[in-house]
Short mmCIF file of C-alpha atoms in Angstrom, two decimals:
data_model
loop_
_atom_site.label_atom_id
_atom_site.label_comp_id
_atom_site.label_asym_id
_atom_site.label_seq_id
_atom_site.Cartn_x
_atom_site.Cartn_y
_atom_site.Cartn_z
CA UNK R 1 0.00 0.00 0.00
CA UNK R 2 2.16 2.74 -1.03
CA UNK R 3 1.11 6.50 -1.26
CA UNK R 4 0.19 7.74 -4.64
CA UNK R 5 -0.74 10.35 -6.80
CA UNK R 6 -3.94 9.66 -8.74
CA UNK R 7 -7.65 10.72 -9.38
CA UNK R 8 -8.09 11.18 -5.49
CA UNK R 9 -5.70 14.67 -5.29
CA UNK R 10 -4.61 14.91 -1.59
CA UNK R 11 -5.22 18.18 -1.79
CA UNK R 12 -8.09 18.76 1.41
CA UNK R 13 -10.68 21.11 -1.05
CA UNK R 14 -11.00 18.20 -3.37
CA UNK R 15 -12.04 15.64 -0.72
CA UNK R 16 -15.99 16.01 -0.70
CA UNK R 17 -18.61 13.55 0.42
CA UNK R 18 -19.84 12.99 -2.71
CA UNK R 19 -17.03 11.36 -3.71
CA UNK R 20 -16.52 9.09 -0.36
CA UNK R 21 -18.33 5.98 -1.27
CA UNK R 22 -15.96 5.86 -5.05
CA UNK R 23 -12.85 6.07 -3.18
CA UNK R 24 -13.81 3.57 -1.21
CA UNK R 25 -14.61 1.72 -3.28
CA UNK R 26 -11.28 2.06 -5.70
CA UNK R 27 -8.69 1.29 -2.65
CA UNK R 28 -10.78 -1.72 -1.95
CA UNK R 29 -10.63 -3.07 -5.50
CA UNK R 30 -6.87 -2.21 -5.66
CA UNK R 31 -5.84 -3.66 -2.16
CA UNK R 32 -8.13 -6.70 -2.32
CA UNK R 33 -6.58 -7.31 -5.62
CA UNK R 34 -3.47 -7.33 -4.66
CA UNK R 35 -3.47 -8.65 -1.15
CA UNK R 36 -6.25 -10.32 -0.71
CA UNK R 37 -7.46 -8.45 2.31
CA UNK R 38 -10.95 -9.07 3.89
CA UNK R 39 -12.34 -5.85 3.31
CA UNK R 40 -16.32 -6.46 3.09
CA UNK R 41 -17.54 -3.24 5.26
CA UNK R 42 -18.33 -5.47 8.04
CA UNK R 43 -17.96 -4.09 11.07
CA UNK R 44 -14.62 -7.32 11.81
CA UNK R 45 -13.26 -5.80 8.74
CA UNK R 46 -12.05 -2.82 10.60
CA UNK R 47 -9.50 -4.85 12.10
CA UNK R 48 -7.78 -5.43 9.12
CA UNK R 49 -7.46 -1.59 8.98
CA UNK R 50 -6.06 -1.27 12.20
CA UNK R 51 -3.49 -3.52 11.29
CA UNK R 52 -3.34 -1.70 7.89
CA UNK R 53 -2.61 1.76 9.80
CA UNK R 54 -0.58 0.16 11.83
CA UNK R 55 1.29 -1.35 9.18
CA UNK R 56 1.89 1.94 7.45
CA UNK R 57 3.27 3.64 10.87
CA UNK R 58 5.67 1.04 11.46
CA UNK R 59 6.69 0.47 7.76
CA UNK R 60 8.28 4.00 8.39
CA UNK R 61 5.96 6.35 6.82
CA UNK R 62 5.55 10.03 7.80
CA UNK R 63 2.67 11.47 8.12
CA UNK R 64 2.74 13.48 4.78
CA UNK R 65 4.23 10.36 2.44
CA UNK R 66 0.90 8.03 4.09
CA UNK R 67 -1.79 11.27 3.74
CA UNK R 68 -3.41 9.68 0.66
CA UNK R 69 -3.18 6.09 2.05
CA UNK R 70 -4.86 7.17 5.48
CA UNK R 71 -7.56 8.98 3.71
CA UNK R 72 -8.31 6.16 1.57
CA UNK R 73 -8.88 4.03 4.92
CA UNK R 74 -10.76 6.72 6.85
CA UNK R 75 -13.53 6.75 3.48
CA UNK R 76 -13.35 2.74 4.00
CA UNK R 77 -14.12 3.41 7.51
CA UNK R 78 -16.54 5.93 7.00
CA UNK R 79 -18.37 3.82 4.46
CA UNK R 80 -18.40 1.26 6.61
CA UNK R 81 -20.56 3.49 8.93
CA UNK R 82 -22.88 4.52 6.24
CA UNK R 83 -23.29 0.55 5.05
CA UNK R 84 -23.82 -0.50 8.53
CA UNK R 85 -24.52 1.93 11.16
CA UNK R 86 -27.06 4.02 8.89
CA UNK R 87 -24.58 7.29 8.18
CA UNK R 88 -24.59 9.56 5.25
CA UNK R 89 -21.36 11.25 4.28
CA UNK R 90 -21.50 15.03 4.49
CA UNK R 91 -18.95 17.97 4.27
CA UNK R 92 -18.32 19.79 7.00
CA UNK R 93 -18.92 23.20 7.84
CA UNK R 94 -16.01 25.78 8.76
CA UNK R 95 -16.59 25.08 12.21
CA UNK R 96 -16.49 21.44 12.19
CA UNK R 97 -14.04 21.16 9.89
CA UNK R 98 -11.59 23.79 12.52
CA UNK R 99 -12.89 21.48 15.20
CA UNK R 100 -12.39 17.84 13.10
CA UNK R 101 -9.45 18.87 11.08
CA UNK R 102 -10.84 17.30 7.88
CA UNK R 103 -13.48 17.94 5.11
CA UNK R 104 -15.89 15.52 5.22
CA UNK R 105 -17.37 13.24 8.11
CA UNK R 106 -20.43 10.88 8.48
CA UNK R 107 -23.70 12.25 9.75
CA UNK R 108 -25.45 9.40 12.29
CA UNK R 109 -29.08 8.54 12.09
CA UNK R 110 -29.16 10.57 15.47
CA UNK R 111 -28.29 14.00 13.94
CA UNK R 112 -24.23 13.79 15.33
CA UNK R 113 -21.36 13.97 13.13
CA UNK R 114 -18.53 11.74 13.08
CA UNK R 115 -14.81 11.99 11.72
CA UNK R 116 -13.46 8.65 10.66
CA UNK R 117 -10.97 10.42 8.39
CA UNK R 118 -9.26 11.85 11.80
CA UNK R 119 -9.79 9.02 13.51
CA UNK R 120 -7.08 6.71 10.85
CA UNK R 121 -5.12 9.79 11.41
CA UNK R 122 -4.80 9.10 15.41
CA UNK R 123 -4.65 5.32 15.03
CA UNK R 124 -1.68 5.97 12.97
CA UNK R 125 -0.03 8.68 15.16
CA UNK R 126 -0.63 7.16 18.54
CA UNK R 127 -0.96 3.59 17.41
CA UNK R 128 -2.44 2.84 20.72
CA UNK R 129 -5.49 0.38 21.37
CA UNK R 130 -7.62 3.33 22.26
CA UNK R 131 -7.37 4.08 19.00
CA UNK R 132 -8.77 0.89 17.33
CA UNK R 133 -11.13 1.73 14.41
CA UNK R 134 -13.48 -1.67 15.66
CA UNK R 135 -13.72 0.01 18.88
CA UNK R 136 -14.23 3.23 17.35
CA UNK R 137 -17.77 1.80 15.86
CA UNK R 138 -18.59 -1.44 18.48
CA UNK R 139 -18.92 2.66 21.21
CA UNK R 140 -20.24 4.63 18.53
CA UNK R 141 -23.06 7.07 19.89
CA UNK R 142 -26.03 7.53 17.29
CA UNK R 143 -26.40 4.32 15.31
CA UNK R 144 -29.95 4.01 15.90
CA UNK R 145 -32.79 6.55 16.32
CA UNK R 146 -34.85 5.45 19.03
CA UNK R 147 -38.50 6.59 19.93
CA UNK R 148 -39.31 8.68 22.70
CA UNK R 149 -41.22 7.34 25.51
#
């Protein structure tokens, strides 16, 4: 999984929601392909990215050199939220994109954004357990809308 240039610019203006669920999409078809990961948007498949982030921080990389690669995994992990946890991608405001430090994020059934893009980014800087992207959605606030009593 090396950095590249390609369609999906790293440049932060040109990472929209709309575009999410296609770049996705493309790094699972080109990682799958190649490695033969187990990346089906279940909710177990988010181990595989931990160990993929992981991978990345111990492989060396610096933050800048891995920006593309991290973003690909925080869409996967995003889109794994809109697949199963009922999200919808959306971009984010001025303020929540000051407060998130990224562009886009995933809106829960219950009204409260998420930022799975920044949350690759701290599994990869800290690399701690608190950190795992599984953990991130098995405690993830929102997932259902519930009735009121």
């Amino acid at each position: 999984m090396s950095s590249r240039a390609d369609e999906h610019t790293s440049d932060p203006s040109e990472i929209r929601a709309a575009g999410m669920r296609a770049r996705a999409t493309a790094f699972v078809a080109r990682v799958t392909a190649r490695h033969r990961l187990p990346l089906d948007y279940s909710v177990t498949s988010l181990r595989v990215v931990d160990f993929l982030v992981d991978g990345l921080r111990k492989g060396g990389a610096d933050r800048e050199r891995a920006h593309d690669t991290l973003v690909e995994l925080g869409a996967y992990v995003g889109e794994v939220l809109v697949r199963r946890a009922g999200a919808v991608w959306v971009d984010l405001d001025e303020r929540q994109r000051g407060w998130f430090g990224q562009p886009v994020g995933v809106r829960m059934p219950d009204g409260r954004v998420w930022n799975p893009l920044g949350k690759v980014v701290n599994r990869f800087e800290t690399g701690g357990p608190e950190e795992s992207l599984q953990t991130f959605y098995l405690t993830l606030h929102g997932r259902t809308r519930r009735a009121a009593a």
